[in-house]
C-alpha positions as semicolon CSV with decimal commas, in nm:
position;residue;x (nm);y (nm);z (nm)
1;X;22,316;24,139;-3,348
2;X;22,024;24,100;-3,156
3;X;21,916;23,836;-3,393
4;X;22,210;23,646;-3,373
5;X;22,183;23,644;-3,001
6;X;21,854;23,482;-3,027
7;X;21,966;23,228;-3,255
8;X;22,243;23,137;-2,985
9;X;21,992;23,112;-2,680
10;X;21,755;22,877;-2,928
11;X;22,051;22,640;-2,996
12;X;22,188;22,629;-2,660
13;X;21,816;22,540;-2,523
14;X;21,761;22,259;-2,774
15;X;22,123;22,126;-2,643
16;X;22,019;22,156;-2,300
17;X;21,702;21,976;-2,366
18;X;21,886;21,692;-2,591
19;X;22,135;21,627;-2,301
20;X;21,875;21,615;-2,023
21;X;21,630;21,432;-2,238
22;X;21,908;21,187;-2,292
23;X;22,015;21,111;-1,909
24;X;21,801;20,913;-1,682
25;X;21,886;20,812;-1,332
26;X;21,799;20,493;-1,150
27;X;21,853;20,489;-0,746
28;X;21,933;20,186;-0,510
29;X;21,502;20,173;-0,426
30;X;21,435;20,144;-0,824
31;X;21,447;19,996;-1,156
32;X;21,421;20,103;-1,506
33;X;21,227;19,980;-1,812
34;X;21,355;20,166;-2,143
35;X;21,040;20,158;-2,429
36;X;21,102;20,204;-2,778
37;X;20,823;20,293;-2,945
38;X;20,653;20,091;-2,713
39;X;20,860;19,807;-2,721
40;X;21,069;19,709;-2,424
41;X;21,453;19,724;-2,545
42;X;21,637;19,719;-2,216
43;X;21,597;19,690;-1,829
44;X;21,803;19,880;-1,596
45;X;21,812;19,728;-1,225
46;X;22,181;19,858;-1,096
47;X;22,171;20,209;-0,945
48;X;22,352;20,430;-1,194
49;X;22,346;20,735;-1,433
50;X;22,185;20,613;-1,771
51;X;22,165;20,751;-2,150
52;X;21,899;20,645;-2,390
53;X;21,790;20,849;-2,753
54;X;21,718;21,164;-2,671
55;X;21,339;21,251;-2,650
56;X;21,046;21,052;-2,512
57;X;20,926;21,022;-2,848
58;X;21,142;20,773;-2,912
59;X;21,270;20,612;-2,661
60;X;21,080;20,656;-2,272
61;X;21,167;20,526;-1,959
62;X;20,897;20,364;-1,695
63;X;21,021;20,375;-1,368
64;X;20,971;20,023;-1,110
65;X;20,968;20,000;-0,752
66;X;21,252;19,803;-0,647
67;X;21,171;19,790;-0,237
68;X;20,996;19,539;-0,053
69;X;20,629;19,664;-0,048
70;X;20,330;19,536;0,192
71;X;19,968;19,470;0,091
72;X;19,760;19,503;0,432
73;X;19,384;19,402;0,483
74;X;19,188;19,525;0,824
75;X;18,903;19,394;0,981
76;X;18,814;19,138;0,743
77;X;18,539;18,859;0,844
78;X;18,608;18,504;0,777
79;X;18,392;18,219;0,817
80;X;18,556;17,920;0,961
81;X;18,458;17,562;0,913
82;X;18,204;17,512;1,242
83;X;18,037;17,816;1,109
84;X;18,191;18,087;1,388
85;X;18,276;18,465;1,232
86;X;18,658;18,593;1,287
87;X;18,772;18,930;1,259
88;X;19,109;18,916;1,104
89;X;19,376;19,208;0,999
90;X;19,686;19,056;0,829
91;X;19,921;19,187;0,566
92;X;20,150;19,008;0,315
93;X;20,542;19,142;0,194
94;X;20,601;19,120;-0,231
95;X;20,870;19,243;-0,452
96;X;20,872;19,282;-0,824
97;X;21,145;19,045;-0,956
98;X;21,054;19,049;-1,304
99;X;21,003;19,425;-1,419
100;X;20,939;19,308;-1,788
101;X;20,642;19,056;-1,713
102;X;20,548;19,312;-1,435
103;X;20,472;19,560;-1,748
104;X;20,342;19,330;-2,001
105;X;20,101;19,168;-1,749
106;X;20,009;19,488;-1,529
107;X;20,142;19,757;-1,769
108;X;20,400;19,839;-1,515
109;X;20,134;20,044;-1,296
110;X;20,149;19,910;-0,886
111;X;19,728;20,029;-0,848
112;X;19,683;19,742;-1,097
113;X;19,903;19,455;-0,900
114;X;19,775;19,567;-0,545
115;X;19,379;19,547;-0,666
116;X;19,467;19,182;-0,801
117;X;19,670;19,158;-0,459
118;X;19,415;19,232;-0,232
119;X;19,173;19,003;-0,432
120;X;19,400;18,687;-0,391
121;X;19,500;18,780;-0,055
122;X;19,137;18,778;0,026
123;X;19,034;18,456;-0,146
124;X;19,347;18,294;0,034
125;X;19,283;18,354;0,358
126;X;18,892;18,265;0,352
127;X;19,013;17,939;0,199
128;X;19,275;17,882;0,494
129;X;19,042;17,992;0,767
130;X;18,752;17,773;0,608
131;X;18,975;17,437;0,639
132;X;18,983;17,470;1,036
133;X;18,754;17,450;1,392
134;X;18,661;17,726;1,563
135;X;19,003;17,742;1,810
136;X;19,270;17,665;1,521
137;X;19,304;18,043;1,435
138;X;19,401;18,114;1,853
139;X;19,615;17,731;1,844
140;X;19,993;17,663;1,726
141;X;19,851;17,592;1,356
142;X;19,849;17,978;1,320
143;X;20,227;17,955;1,173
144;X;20,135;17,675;0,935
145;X;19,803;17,887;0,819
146;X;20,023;18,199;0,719
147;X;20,255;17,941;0,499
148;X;19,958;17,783;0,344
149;X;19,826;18,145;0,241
150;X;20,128;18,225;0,155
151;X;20,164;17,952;-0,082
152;X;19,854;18,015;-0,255
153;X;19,925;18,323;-0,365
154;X;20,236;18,289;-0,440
155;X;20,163;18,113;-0,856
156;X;19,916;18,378;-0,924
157;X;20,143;18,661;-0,817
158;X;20,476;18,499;-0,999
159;X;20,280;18,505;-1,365
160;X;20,302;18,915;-1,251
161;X;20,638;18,921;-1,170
162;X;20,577;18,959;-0,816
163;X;20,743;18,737;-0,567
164;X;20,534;18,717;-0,235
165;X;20,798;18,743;0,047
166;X;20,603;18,702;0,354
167;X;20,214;18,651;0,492
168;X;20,163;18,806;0,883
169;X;19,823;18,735;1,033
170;X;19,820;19,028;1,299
171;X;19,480;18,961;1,483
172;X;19,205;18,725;1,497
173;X;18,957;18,811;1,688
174;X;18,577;18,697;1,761
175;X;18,283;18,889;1,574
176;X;18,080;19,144;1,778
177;X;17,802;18,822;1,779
178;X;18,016;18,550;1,806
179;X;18,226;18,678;2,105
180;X;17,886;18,800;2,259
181;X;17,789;18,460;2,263
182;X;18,122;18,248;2,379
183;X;18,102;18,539;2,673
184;X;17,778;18,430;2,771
185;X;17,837;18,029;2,737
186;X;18,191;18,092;2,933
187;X;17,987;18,284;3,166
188;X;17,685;18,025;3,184
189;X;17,971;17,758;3,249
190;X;18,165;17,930;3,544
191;X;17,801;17,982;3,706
192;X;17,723;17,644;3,652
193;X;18,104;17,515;3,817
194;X;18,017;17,785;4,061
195;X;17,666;17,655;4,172
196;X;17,826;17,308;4,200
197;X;18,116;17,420;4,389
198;X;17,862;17,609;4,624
199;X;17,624;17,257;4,653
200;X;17,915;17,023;4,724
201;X;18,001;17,339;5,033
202;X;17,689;17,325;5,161
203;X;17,643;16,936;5,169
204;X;17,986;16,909;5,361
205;X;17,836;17,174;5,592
206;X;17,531;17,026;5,639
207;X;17,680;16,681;5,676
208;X;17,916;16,845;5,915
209;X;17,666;17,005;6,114
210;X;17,461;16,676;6,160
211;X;17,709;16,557;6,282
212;X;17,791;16,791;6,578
213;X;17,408;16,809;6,641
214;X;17,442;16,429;6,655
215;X;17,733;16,420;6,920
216;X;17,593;16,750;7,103
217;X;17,310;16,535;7,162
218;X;17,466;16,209;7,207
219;X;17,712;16,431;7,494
220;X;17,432;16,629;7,639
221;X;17,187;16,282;7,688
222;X;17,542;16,060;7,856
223;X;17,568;16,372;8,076
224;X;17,159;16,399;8,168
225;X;17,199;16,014;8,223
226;X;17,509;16,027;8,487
227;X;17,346;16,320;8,680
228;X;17,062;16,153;8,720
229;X;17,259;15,827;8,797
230;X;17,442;16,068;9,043
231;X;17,151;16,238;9,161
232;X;16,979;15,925;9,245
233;X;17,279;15,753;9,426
234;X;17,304;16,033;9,626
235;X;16,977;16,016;9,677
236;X;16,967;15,650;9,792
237;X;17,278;15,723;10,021
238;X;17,054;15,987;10,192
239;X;16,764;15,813;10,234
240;X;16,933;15,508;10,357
241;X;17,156;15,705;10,590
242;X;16,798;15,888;10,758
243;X;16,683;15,522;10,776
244;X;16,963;15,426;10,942
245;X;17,005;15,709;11,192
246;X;16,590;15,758;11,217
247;X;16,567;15,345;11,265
248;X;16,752;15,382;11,603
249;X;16,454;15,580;11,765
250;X;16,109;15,602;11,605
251;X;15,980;15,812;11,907
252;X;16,206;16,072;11,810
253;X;16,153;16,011;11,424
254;X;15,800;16,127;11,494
255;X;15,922;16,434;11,718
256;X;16,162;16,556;11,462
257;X;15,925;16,485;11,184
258;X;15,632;16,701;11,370
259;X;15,827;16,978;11,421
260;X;15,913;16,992;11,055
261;X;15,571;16,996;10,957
262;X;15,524;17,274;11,223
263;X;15,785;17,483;11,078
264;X;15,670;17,445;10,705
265;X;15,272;17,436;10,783
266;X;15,281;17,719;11,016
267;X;15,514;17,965;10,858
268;X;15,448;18,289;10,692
269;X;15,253;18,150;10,400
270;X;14,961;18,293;10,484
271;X;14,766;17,949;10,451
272;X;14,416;17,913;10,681
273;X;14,380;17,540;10,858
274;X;14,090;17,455;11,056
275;X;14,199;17,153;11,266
276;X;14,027;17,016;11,627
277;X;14,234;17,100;11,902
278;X;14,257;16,694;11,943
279;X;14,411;16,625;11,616
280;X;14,715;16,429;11,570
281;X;14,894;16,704;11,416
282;X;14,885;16,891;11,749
283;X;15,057;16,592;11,929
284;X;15,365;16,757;12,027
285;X;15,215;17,125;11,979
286;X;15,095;17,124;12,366
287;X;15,336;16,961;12,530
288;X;15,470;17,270;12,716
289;X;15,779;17,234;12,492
290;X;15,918;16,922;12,672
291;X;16,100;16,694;12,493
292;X;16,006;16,314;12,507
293;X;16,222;16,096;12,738
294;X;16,453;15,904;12,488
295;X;16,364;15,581;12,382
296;X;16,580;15,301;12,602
297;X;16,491;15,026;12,336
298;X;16,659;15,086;11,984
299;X;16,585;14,932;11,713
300;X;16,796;14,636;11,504
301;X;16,983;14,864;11,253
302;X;16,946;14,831;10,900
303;X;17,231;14,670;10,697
304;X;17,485;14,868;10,546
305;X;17,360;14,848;10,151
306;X;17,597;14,892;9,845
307;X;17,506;15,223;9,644
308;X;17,439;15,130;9,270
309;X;17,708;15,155;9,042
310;X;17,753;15,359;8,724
311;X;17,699;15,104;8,456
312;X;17,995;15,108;8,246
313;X;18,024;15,279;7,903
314;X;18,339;15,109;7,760
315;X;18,319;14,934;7,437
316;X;18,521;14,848;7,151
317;X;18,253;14,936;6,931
318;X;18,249;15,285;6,758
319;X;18,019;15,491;6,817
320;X;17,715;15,527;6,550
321;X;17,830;15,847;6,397
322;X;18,151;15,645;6,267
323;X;18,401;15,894;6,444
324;X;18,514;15,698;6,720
325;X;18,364;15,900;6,979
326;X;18,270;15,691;7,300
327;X;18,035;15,678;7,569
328;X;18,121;16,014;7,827
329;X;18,187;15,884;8,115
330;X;18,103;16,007;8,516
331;X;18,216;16,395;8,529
332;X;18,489;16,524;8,785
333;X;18,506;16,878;8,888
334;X;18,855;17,054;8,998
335;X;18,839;17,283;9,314
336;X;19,040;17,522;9,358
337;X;19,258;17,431;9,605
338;X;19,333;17,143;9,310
339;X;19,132;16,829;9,465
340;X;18,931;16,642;9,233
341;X;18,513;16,636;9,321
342;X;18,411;16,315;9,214
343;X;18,061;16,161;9,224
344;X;17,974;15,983;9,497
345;X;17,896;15,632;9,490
346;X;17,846;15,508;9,795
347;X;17,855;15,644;10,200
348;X;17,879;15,397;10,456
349;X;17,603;15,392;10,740
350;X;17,691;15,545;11,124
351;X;17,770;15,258;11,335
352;X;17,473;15,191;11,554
353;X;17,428;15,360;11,880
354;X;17,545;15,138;12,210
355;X;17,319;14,988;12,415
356;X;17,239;15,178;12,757
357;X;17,054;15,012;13,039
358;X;16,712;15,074;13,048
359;X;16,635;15,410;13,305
360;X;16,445;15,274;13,651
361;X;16,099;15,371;13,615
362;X;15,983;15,613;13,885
């Protein structure tokens, strides 16, 4: 019995084994290659339940990837055709389309096709880069270098059985050296705008300021010149107007002009004069403080005399600092009751004094 029982379990387990050894499954993400000793004799790409001869002796079943796979490269350094170093990351999209040439030319296994891959890849995009200037990489030719990669790999790849989908270039950027050295030029060039910017500043301000200096001084020496033209107008109207009025009576002249001398020689200045008690300087100084009889014969007066006049400053010409600033002209002053001061130009002289008959002499 016991015997028999074992016999049973042995048959059903070879059954079991036969069935399951018989049934192979392909999903929507693969596809099948059935070998015969060794020899491909069909090629399953439909998701489905499958039955082949029982065993892997005989027949055996290699199992392809049916997805969409990526290749990607990182950080690879590319020489382009000025001689400047990129670092580049990029990745390319293939698919197995043939799954027989796939196994006669890579024996079916994906390690082998992604070394031979990479290697293409590689080659590819040194030859791309190489073709180009230093700035095509960062231009709009970026596009038209993934399609030219692209399409070089794309023969070597189809005698696998491998259909390259799609080439992304994900970064290119400057070596550690390279972008060391654009910083520094970049940087060397906005100095350099910089200083020039700074020079063309400071030649406007300078120009600038010469030419304020110019018209400060050009203001400052019309004003000096119509004071003094002021001063000494006012100065001739005085003096001609003492003339006048001291012309009437030269007796008096001299008493008026002795006590002045008195007053300023003999004031608080602490000055020493030793004079003779006879000197001319003591004329009046003696005279008991009487006042000398007034003078009965006057004097023609002098004619009335036209002060100088301001010479004038208008012109058509500009002035020399080509601004169109003209000569100042005589200053006013506002009071401030709201009257205008204006220079004086001329003051007419008193009329003379009338003629008195002489005094009887006593």
């Amino acid at each position: 019995m016991s015997n028999r029982l074992f016999i049973i379990g042995g048959v059903l387990v070879a059954a079991l084994y036969v069935l399951f050894s018989s049934i192979y499954v392909v999903n929507e993400r693969e596809q099948a290659i059935v070998l015969r000793f060794g020899q491909i004799t069909d090629v399953r790409t439909e998701p489905g339940l499958y039955f082949k001869i029982p065993t892997d002796i005989v027949d055996s079943v290699q199992i392809i990837e049916d997805r969409l796979l990526r290749q990607d490269i990182a950080d690879m350094t590319v020489q382009v055709s000025g001689g400047a170093f990129y670092e580049v990351d990029a990745f390319l999209t293939y698919k197995i389309v043939d799954p027989v040439l796939f196994r006669q030319r890579a024996l079916g296994q994906l390690s082998v096709a992604q070394d031979r891959i990479a290697t293409r890849f590689d080659a590819a995009l040194r030859q791309v880069y190489g073709l180009r200037e230093f700035n095509a990489a960062l231009s709009e030719q970026r596009p038209q270098m993934m399609t030219e990669a692209r399409d070089l790999i794309r023969p070597e790849m189809a005698a696998l059985g491998i259909e390259i989908v799609d080439v992304r270039i994900l970064r290119t950027d400057l070596a550690d050296e390279v972008s060391e050295r654009t910083y520094e030029r970049m940087r060397a060039e906005r100095l350099a705008e910089a200083a020039l910017l700074r020079a063309r500043g400071q030649e406007q301000a300078q120009s600038l300021r010469a030419i304020a200096e110019r018209q400060a001084v050009e203001i400052v020496a019309a004003a000096t010149r119509d004071a003094e033209i002021i001063r000494g107008t006012g100065d001739a109207d005085r003096n001609r107007i003492f003339a006048s009025a001291y012309g009437q009576d030269a007796e008096f002249f001299e008493f008026y002009r002795s006590m002045e001398s008195y007053r300023t020689a003999l004031g608080n200045t602490g000055t020493t004069m030793v004079l003779s008690p006879d000197s001319a300087f003591f004329r009046y100084f003696g005279s008991d403080g009487e006042i000398p009889a007034a003078s009965t014969s006057f004097a023609t007066p002098l004619p009335q005399q036209s002060a100088p006049q301001t010479p004038s400053t208008s012109s058509d010409e500009p002035a020399l600092d080509g601004l169109g600033i003209e000569e100042t002209v005589a200053p006013t002053m506002t009071l401030d009751d709201g009257s205008e001061l204006q220079p004086t130009v001329g003051t007419e002289a008193p009329p003379p004094a009338e003629e008195t008959a002489p005094a009887s002499s006593q």
